[in-house]
Amino acid sequence: MFSIFKSDPTKKLKKQHAVKLEKAMHAQRNGDIKSYSQLTYEAEEIYTKILAIEGKNEG
């Protein structure tokens, strides 16, 4: 009933994911492929956590 007052548990993770992807894009454009790979990997880990939380909320 009061679900409109609950905060989204994935909101912070989604913001972190977007920041990591943006940093990865800038690293790639600057030719730093090693940093790009590391940041992309970290972004994928965050995305996996987001999917896990969203899966728990649905069921």
PDB file of N, CA and C in Angstrom:
ATOM      1  N   MET A   1       0.810  -1.183   0.000  1.00  0.00           N
ATOM      2  CA  MET A   1       0.000   0.000   0.000  1.00  0.00           C
ATOM      3  C   MET A   1       0.862   1.258   0.000  1.00  0.00           C
ATOM      4  N   PHE A   2       1.907   1.243   0.791  1.00  0.00           N
ATOM      5  CA  PHE A   2       2.772   2.413   0.880  1.00  0.00           C
ATOM      6  C   PHE A   2       4.061   2.225   0.087  1.00  0.00           C
ATOM      7  N   SER A   3       3.982   1.478  -0.980  1.00  0.00           N
ATOM      8  CA  SER A   3       5.182   1.215  -1.774  1.00  0.00           C
ATOM      9  C   SER A   3       5.714   2.469  -2.465  1.00  0.00           C
ATOM     10  N   ILE A   4       4.895   3.508  -2.567  1.00  0.00           N
ATOM     11  CA  ILE A   4       5.381   4.741  -3.202  1.00  0.00           C
ATOM     12  C   ILE A   4       6.383   5.462  -2.311  1.00  0.00           C
ATOM     13  N   PHE A   5       6.394   5.127  -1.016  1.00  0.00           N
ATOM     14  CA  PHE A   5       7.322   5.769  -0.088  1.00  0.00           C
ATOM     15  C   PHE A   5       8.635   5.012   0.057  1.00  0.00           C
ATOM     16  N   LYS A   6       8.711   3.815  -0.492  1.00  0.00           N
ATOM     17  CA  LYS A   6       9.945   3.028  -0.415  1.00  0.00           C
ATOM     18  C   LYS A   6      10.943   3.540  -1.440  1.00  0.00           C
ATOM     19  N   SER A   7      12.192   3.582  -1.049  1.00  0.00           N
ATOM     20  CA  SER A   7      13.221   4.005  -1.996  1.00  0.00           C
ATOM     21  C   SER A   7      13.632   2.815  -2.868  1.00  0.00           C
ATOM     22  N   ASP A   8      14.103   3.119  -4.049  1.00  0.00           N
ATOM     23  CA  ASP A   8      14.538   2.096  -4.983  1.00  0.00           C
ATOM     24  C   ASP A   8      15.910   1.589  -4.539  1.00  0.00           C
ATOM     25  N   PRO A   9      16.038   0.318  -4.185  1.00  0.00           N
ATOM     26  CA  PRO A   9      17.325  -0.186  -3.695  1.00  0.00           C
ATOM     27  C   PRO A   9      18.406  -0.218  -4.773  1.00  0.00           C
ATOM     28  N   THR A  10      18.006  -0.159  -6.035  1.00  0.00           N
ATOM     29  CA  THR A  10      19.000  -0.227  -7.105  1.00  0.00           C
ATOM     30  C   THR A  10      19.401   1.148  -7.631  1.00  0.00           C
ATOM     31  N   LYS A  11      18.810   2.190  -7.106  1.00  0.00           N
ATOM     32  CA  LYS A  11      19.064   3.536  -7.628  1.00  0.00           C
ATOM     33  C   LYS A  11      20.546   3.900  -7.529  1.00  0.00           C
ATOM     34  N   LYS A  12      21.153   3.646  -6.381  1.00  0.00           N
ATOM     35  CA  LYS A  12      22.567   3.970  -6.178  1.00  0.00           C
ATOM     36  C   LYS A  12      23.453   3.120  -7.097  1.00  0.00           C
ATOM     37  N   LEU A  13      23.117   1.846  -7.231  1.00  0.00           N
ATOM     38  CA  LEU A  13      23.904   0.965  -8.086  1.00  0.00           C
ATOM     39  C   LEU A  13      23.803   1.370  -9.555  1.00  0.00           C
ATOM     40  N   LYS A  14      22.608   1.792  -9.981  1.00  0.00           N
ATOM     41  CA  LYS A  14      22.442   2.223 -11.368  1.00  0.00           C
ATOM     42  C   LYS A  14      23.273   3.464 -11.662  1.00  0.00           C
ATOM     43  N   LYS A  15      23.368   4.359 -10.693  1.00  0.00           N
ATOM     44  CA  LYS A  15      24.178   5.560 -10.872  1.00  0.00           C
ATOM     45  C   LYS A  15      25.662   5.179 -10.958  1.00  0.00           C
ATOM     46  N   GLN A  16      26.113   4.285 -10.089  1.00  0.00           N
ATOM     47  CA  GLN A  16      27.502   3.822 -10.131  1.00  0.00           C
ATOM     48  C   GLN A  16      27.800   3.154 -11.472  1.00  0.00           C
ATOM     49  N   HIS A  17      26.855   2.369 -11.978  1.00  0.00           N
ATOM     50  CA  HIS A  17      27.026   1.680 -13.249  1.00  0.00           C
ATOM     51  C   HIS A  17      27.202   2.691 -14.380  1.00  0.00           C
ATOM     52  N   ALA A  18      26.367   3.716 -14.385  1.00  0.00           N
ATOM     53  CA  ALA A  18      26.453   4.741 -15.431  1.00  0.00           C
ATOM     54  C   ALA A  18      27.781   5.490 -15.364  1.00  0.00           C
ATOM     55  N   VAL A  19      28.240   5.785 -14.158  1.00  0.00           N
ATOM     56  CA  VAL A  19      29.516   6.497 -13.997  1.00  0.00           C
ATOM     57  C   VAL A  19      30.671   5.641 -14.501  1.00  0.00           C
ATOM     58  N   LYS A  20      30.663   4.356 -14.164  1.00  0.00           N
ATOM     59  CA  LYS A  20      31.729   3.449 -14.624  1.00  0.00           C
ATOM     60  C   LYS A  20      31.755   3.361 -16.150  1.00  0.00           C
ATOM     61  N   LEU A  21      30.579   3.258 -16.747  1.00  0.00           N
ATOM     62  CA  LEU A  21      30.528   3.169 -18.207  1.00  0.00           C
ATOM     63  C   LEU A  21      31.035   4.452 -18.858  1.00  0.00           C
ATOM     64  N   GLU A  22      30.707   5.586 -18.275  1.00  0.00           N
ATOM     65  CA  GLU A  22      31.180   6.856 -18.836  1.00  0.00           C
ATOM     66  C   GLU A  22      32.697   6.976 -18.714  1.00  0.00           C
ATOM     67  N   LYS A  23      33.236   6.583 -17.551  1.00  0.00           N
ATOM     68  CA  LYS A  23      34.691   6.616 -17.381  1.00  0.00           C
ATOM     69  C   LYS A  23      35.366   5.661 -18.370  1.00  0.00           C
ATOM     70  N   ALA A  24      34.750   4.504 -18.588  1.00  0.00           N
ATOM     71  CA  ALA A  24      35.294   3.530 -19.537  1.00  0.00           C
ATOM     72  C   ALA A  24      35.302   4.109 -20.948  1.00  0.00           C
ATOM     73  N   MET A  25      34.239   4.805 -21.318  1.00  0.00           N
ATOM     74  CA  MET A  25      34.169   5.409 -22.641  1.00  0.00           C
ATOM     75  C   MET A  25      35.298   6.424 -22.830  1.00  0.00           C
ATOM     76  N   HIS A  26      35.532   7.250 -21.817  1.00  0.00           N
ATOM     77  CA  HIS A  26      36.589   8.251 -21.918  1.00  0.00           C
ATOM     78  C   HIS A  26      37.974   7.595 -21.988  1.00  0.00           C
ATOM     79  N   ALA A  27      38.157   6.525 -21.224  1.00  0.00           N
ATOM     80  CA  ALA A  27      39.430   5.809 -21.270  1.00  0.00           C
ATOM     81  C   ALA A  27      39.658   5.218 -22.660  1.00  0.00           C
ATOM     82  N   GLN A  28      38.620   4.671 -23.257  1.00  0.00           N
ATOM     83  CA  GLN A  28      38.735   4.088 -24.590  1.00  0.00           C
ATOM     84  C   GLN A  28      39.071   5.165 -25.614  1.00  0.00           C
ATOM     85  N   ARG A  29      38.425   6.293 -25.518  1.00  0.00           N
ATOM     86  CA  ARG A  29      38.680   7.376 -26.467  1.00  0.00           C
ATOM     87  C   ARG A  29      40.095   7.935 -26.326  1.00  0.00           C
ATOM     88  N   ASN A  30      40.656   7.840 -25.120  1.00  0.00           N
ATOM     89  CA  ASN A  30      42.023   8.314 -24.903  1.00  0.00           C
ATOM     90  C   ASN A  30      43.064   7.246 -25.238  1.00  0.00           C
ATOM     91  N   GLY A  31      42.611   6.073 -25.630  1.00  0.00           N
ATOM     92  CA  GLY A  31      43.530   5.015 -26.032  1.00  0.00           C
ATOM     93  C   GLY A  31      44.025   4.148 -24.890  1.00  0.00           C
ATOM     94  N   ASP A  32      43.459   4.297 -23.709  1.00  0.00           N
ATOM     95  CA  ASP A  32      43.865   3.510 -22.542  1.00  0.00           C
ATOM     96  C   ASP A  32      42.978   2.274 -22.452  1.00  0.00           C
ATOM     97  N   ILE A  33      43.328   1.277 -23.234  1.00  0.00           N
ATOM     98  CA  ILE A  33      42.491   0.084 -23.354  1.00  0.00           C
ATOM     99  C   ILE A  33      42.496  -0.745 -22.066  1.00  0.00           C
ATOM    100  N   LYS A  34      43.615  -0.741 -21.345  1.00  0.00           N
ATOM    101  CA  LYS A  34      43.680  -1.502 -20.094  1.00  0.00           C
ATOM    102  C   LYS A  34      42.685  -0.941 -19.070  1.00  0.00           C
ATOM    103  N   SER A  35      42.643   0.377 -18.919  1.00  0.00           N
ATOM    104  CA  SER A  35      41.681   0.994 -17.998  1.00  0.00           C
ATOM    105  C   SER A  35      40.253   0.779 -18.488  1.00  0.00           C
ATOM    106  N   TYR A  36      40.062   0.862 -19.793  1.00  0.00           N
ATOM    107  CA  TYR A  36      38.744   0.618 -20.380  1.00  0.00           C
ATOM    108  C   TYR A  36      38.252  -0.783 -20.018  1.00  0.00           C
ATOM    109  N   SER A  37      39.120  -1.759 -20.149  1.00  0.00           N
ATOM    110  CA  SER A  37      38.743  -3.137 -19.840  1.00  0.00           C
ATOM    111  C   SER A  37      38.398  -3.303 -18.359  1.00  0.00           C
ATOM    112  N   GLN A  38      39.204  -2.711 -17.496  1.00  0.00           N
ATOM    113  CA  GLN A  38      38.964  -2.819 -16.057  1.00  0.00           C
ATOM    114  C   GLN A  38      37.640  -2.148 -15.667  1.00  0.00           C
ATOM    115  N   LEU A  39      37.404  -0.953 -16.187  1.00  0.00           N
ATOM    116  CA  LEU A  39      36.177  -0.230 -15.858  1.00  0.00           C
ATOM    117  C   LEU A  39      34.936  -0.939 -16.408  1.00  0.00           C
ATOM    118  N   THR A  40      35.048  -1.519 -17.581  1.00  0.00           N
ATOM    119  CA  THR A  40      33.935  -2.262 -18.162  1.00  0.00           C
ATOM    120  C   THR A  40      33.625  -3.501 -17.325  1.00  0.00           C
ATOM    121  N   TYR A  41      34.663  -4.166 -16.855  1.00  0.00           N
ATOM    122  CA  TYR A  41      34.482  -5.334 -15.997  1.00  0.00           C
ATOM    123  C   TYR A  41      33.768  -4.943 -14.700  1.00  0.00           C
ATOM    124  N   GLU A  42      34.199  -3.838 -14.091  1.00  0.00           N
ATOM    125  CA  GLU A  42      33.573  -3.370 -12.860  1.00  0.00           C
ATOM    126  C   GLU A  42      32.105  -2.984 -13.107  1.00  0.00           C
ATOM    127  N   ALA A  43      31.832  -2.369 -14.248  1.00  0.00           N
ATOM    128  CA  ALA A  43      30.458  -2.004 -14.582  1.00  0.00           C
ATOM    129  C   ALA A  43      29.591  -3.249 -14.739  1.00  0.00           C
ATOM    130  N   GLU A  44      30.140  -4.302 -15.327  1.00  0.00           N
ATOM    131  CA  GLU A  44      29.390  -5.543 -15.489  1.00  0.00           C
ATOM    132  C   GLU A  44      29.088  -6.188 -14.137  1.00  0.00           C
ATOM    133  N   GLU A  45      30.027  -6.104 -13.191  1.00  0.00           N
ATOM    134  CA  GLU A  45      29.787  -6.642 -11.851  1.00  0.00           C
ATOM    135  C   GLU A  45      28.643  -5.894 -11.166  1.00  0.00           C
ATOM    136  N   ILE A  46      28.630  -4.578 -11.307  1.00  0.00           N
ATOM    137  CA  ILE A  46      27.566  -3.774 -10.722  1.00  0.00           C
ATOM    138  C   ILE A  46      26.233  -4.135 -11.370  1.00  0.00           C
ATOM    139  N   TYR A  47      26.233  -4.312 -12.681  1.00  0.00           N
ATOM    140  CA  TYR A  47      25.000  -4.658 -13.396  1.00  0.00           C
ATOM    141  C   TYR A  47      24.469  -6.025 -12.942  1.00  0.00           C
ATOM    142  N   THR A  48      25.363  -6.945 -12.666  1.00  0.00           N
ATOM    143  CA  THR A  48      24.959  -8.260 -12.173  1.00  0.00           C
ATOM    144  C   THR A  48      24.274  -8.126 -10.816  1.00  0.00           C
ATOM    145  N   LYS A  49      24.804  -7.254  -9.955  1.00  0.00           N
ATOM    146  CA  LYS A  49      24.174  -7.011  -8.654  1.00  0.00           C
ATOM    147  C   LYS A  49      22.787  -6.399  -8.830  1.00  0.00           C
ATOM    148  N   ILE A  50      22.660  -5.484  -9.776  1.00  0.00           N
ATOM    149  CA  ILE A  50      21.366  -4.851 -10.036  1.00  0.00           C
ATOM    150  C   ILE A  50      20.343  -5.911 -10.454  1.00  0.00           C
ATOM    151  N   LEU A  51      20.739  -6.781 -11.364  1.00  0.00           N
ATOM    152  CA  LEU A  51      19.832  -7.832 -11.829  1.00  0.00           C
ATOM    153  C   LEU A  51      19.441  -8.772 -10.693  1.00  0.00           C
ATOM    154  N   ALA A  52      20.373  -9.068  -9.802  1.00  0.00           N
ATOM    155  CA  ALA A  52      20.082  -9.951  -8.680  1.00  0.00           C
ATOM    156  C   ALA A  52      19.059  -9.302  -7.743  1.00  0.00           C
ATOM    157  N   ILE A  53      19.220  -8.025  -7.464  1.00  0.00           N
ATOM    158  CA  ILE A  53      18.291  -7.333  -6.576  1.00  0.00           C
ATOM    159  C   ILE A  53      16.910  -7.231  -7.224  1.00  0.00           C
ATOM    160  N   GLU A  54      16.873  -6.896  -8.501  1.00  0.00           N
ATOM    161  CA  GLU A  54      15.595  -6.778  -9.192  1.00  0.00           C
ATOM    162  C   GLU A  54      14.890  -8.127  -9.295  1.00  0.00           C
ATOM    163  N   GLY A  55      15.649  -9.189  -9.428  1.00  0.00           N
ATOM    164  CA  GLY A  55      15.066 -10.525  -9.471  1.00  0.00           C
ATOM    165  C   GLY A  55      14.441 -10.911  -8.150  1.00  0.00           C
ATOM    166  N   LYS A  56      15.051 -10.519  -7.047  1.00  0.00           N
ATOM    167  CA  LYS A  56      14.505 -10.813  -5.716  1.00  0.00           C
ATOM    168  C   LYS A  56      13.227 -10.025  -5.475  1.00  0.00           C
ATOM    169  N   ASN A  57      13.178  -8.794  -5.985  1.00  0.00           N
ATOM    170  CA  ASN A  57      12.001  -7.959  -5.766  1.00  0.00           C
ATOM    171  C   ASN A  57      10.788  -8.454  -6.533  1.00  0.00           C
ATOM    172  N   GLU A  58      11.002  -9.092  -7.671  1.00  0.00           N
ATOM    173  CA  GLU A  58       9.877  -9.564  -8.481  1.00  0.00           C
ATOM    174  C   GLU A  58       9.243 -10.808  -7.884  1.00  0.00           C
ATOM    175  N   GLY A  59      10.063 -11.665  -7.294  1.00  0.00           N
ATOM    176  CA  GLY A  59       9.549 -12.938  -6.805  1.00  0.00           C
ATOM    177  C   GLY A  59       9.156 -12.856  -5.419  1.00  0.00           C
TER     178      GLY A  59
END
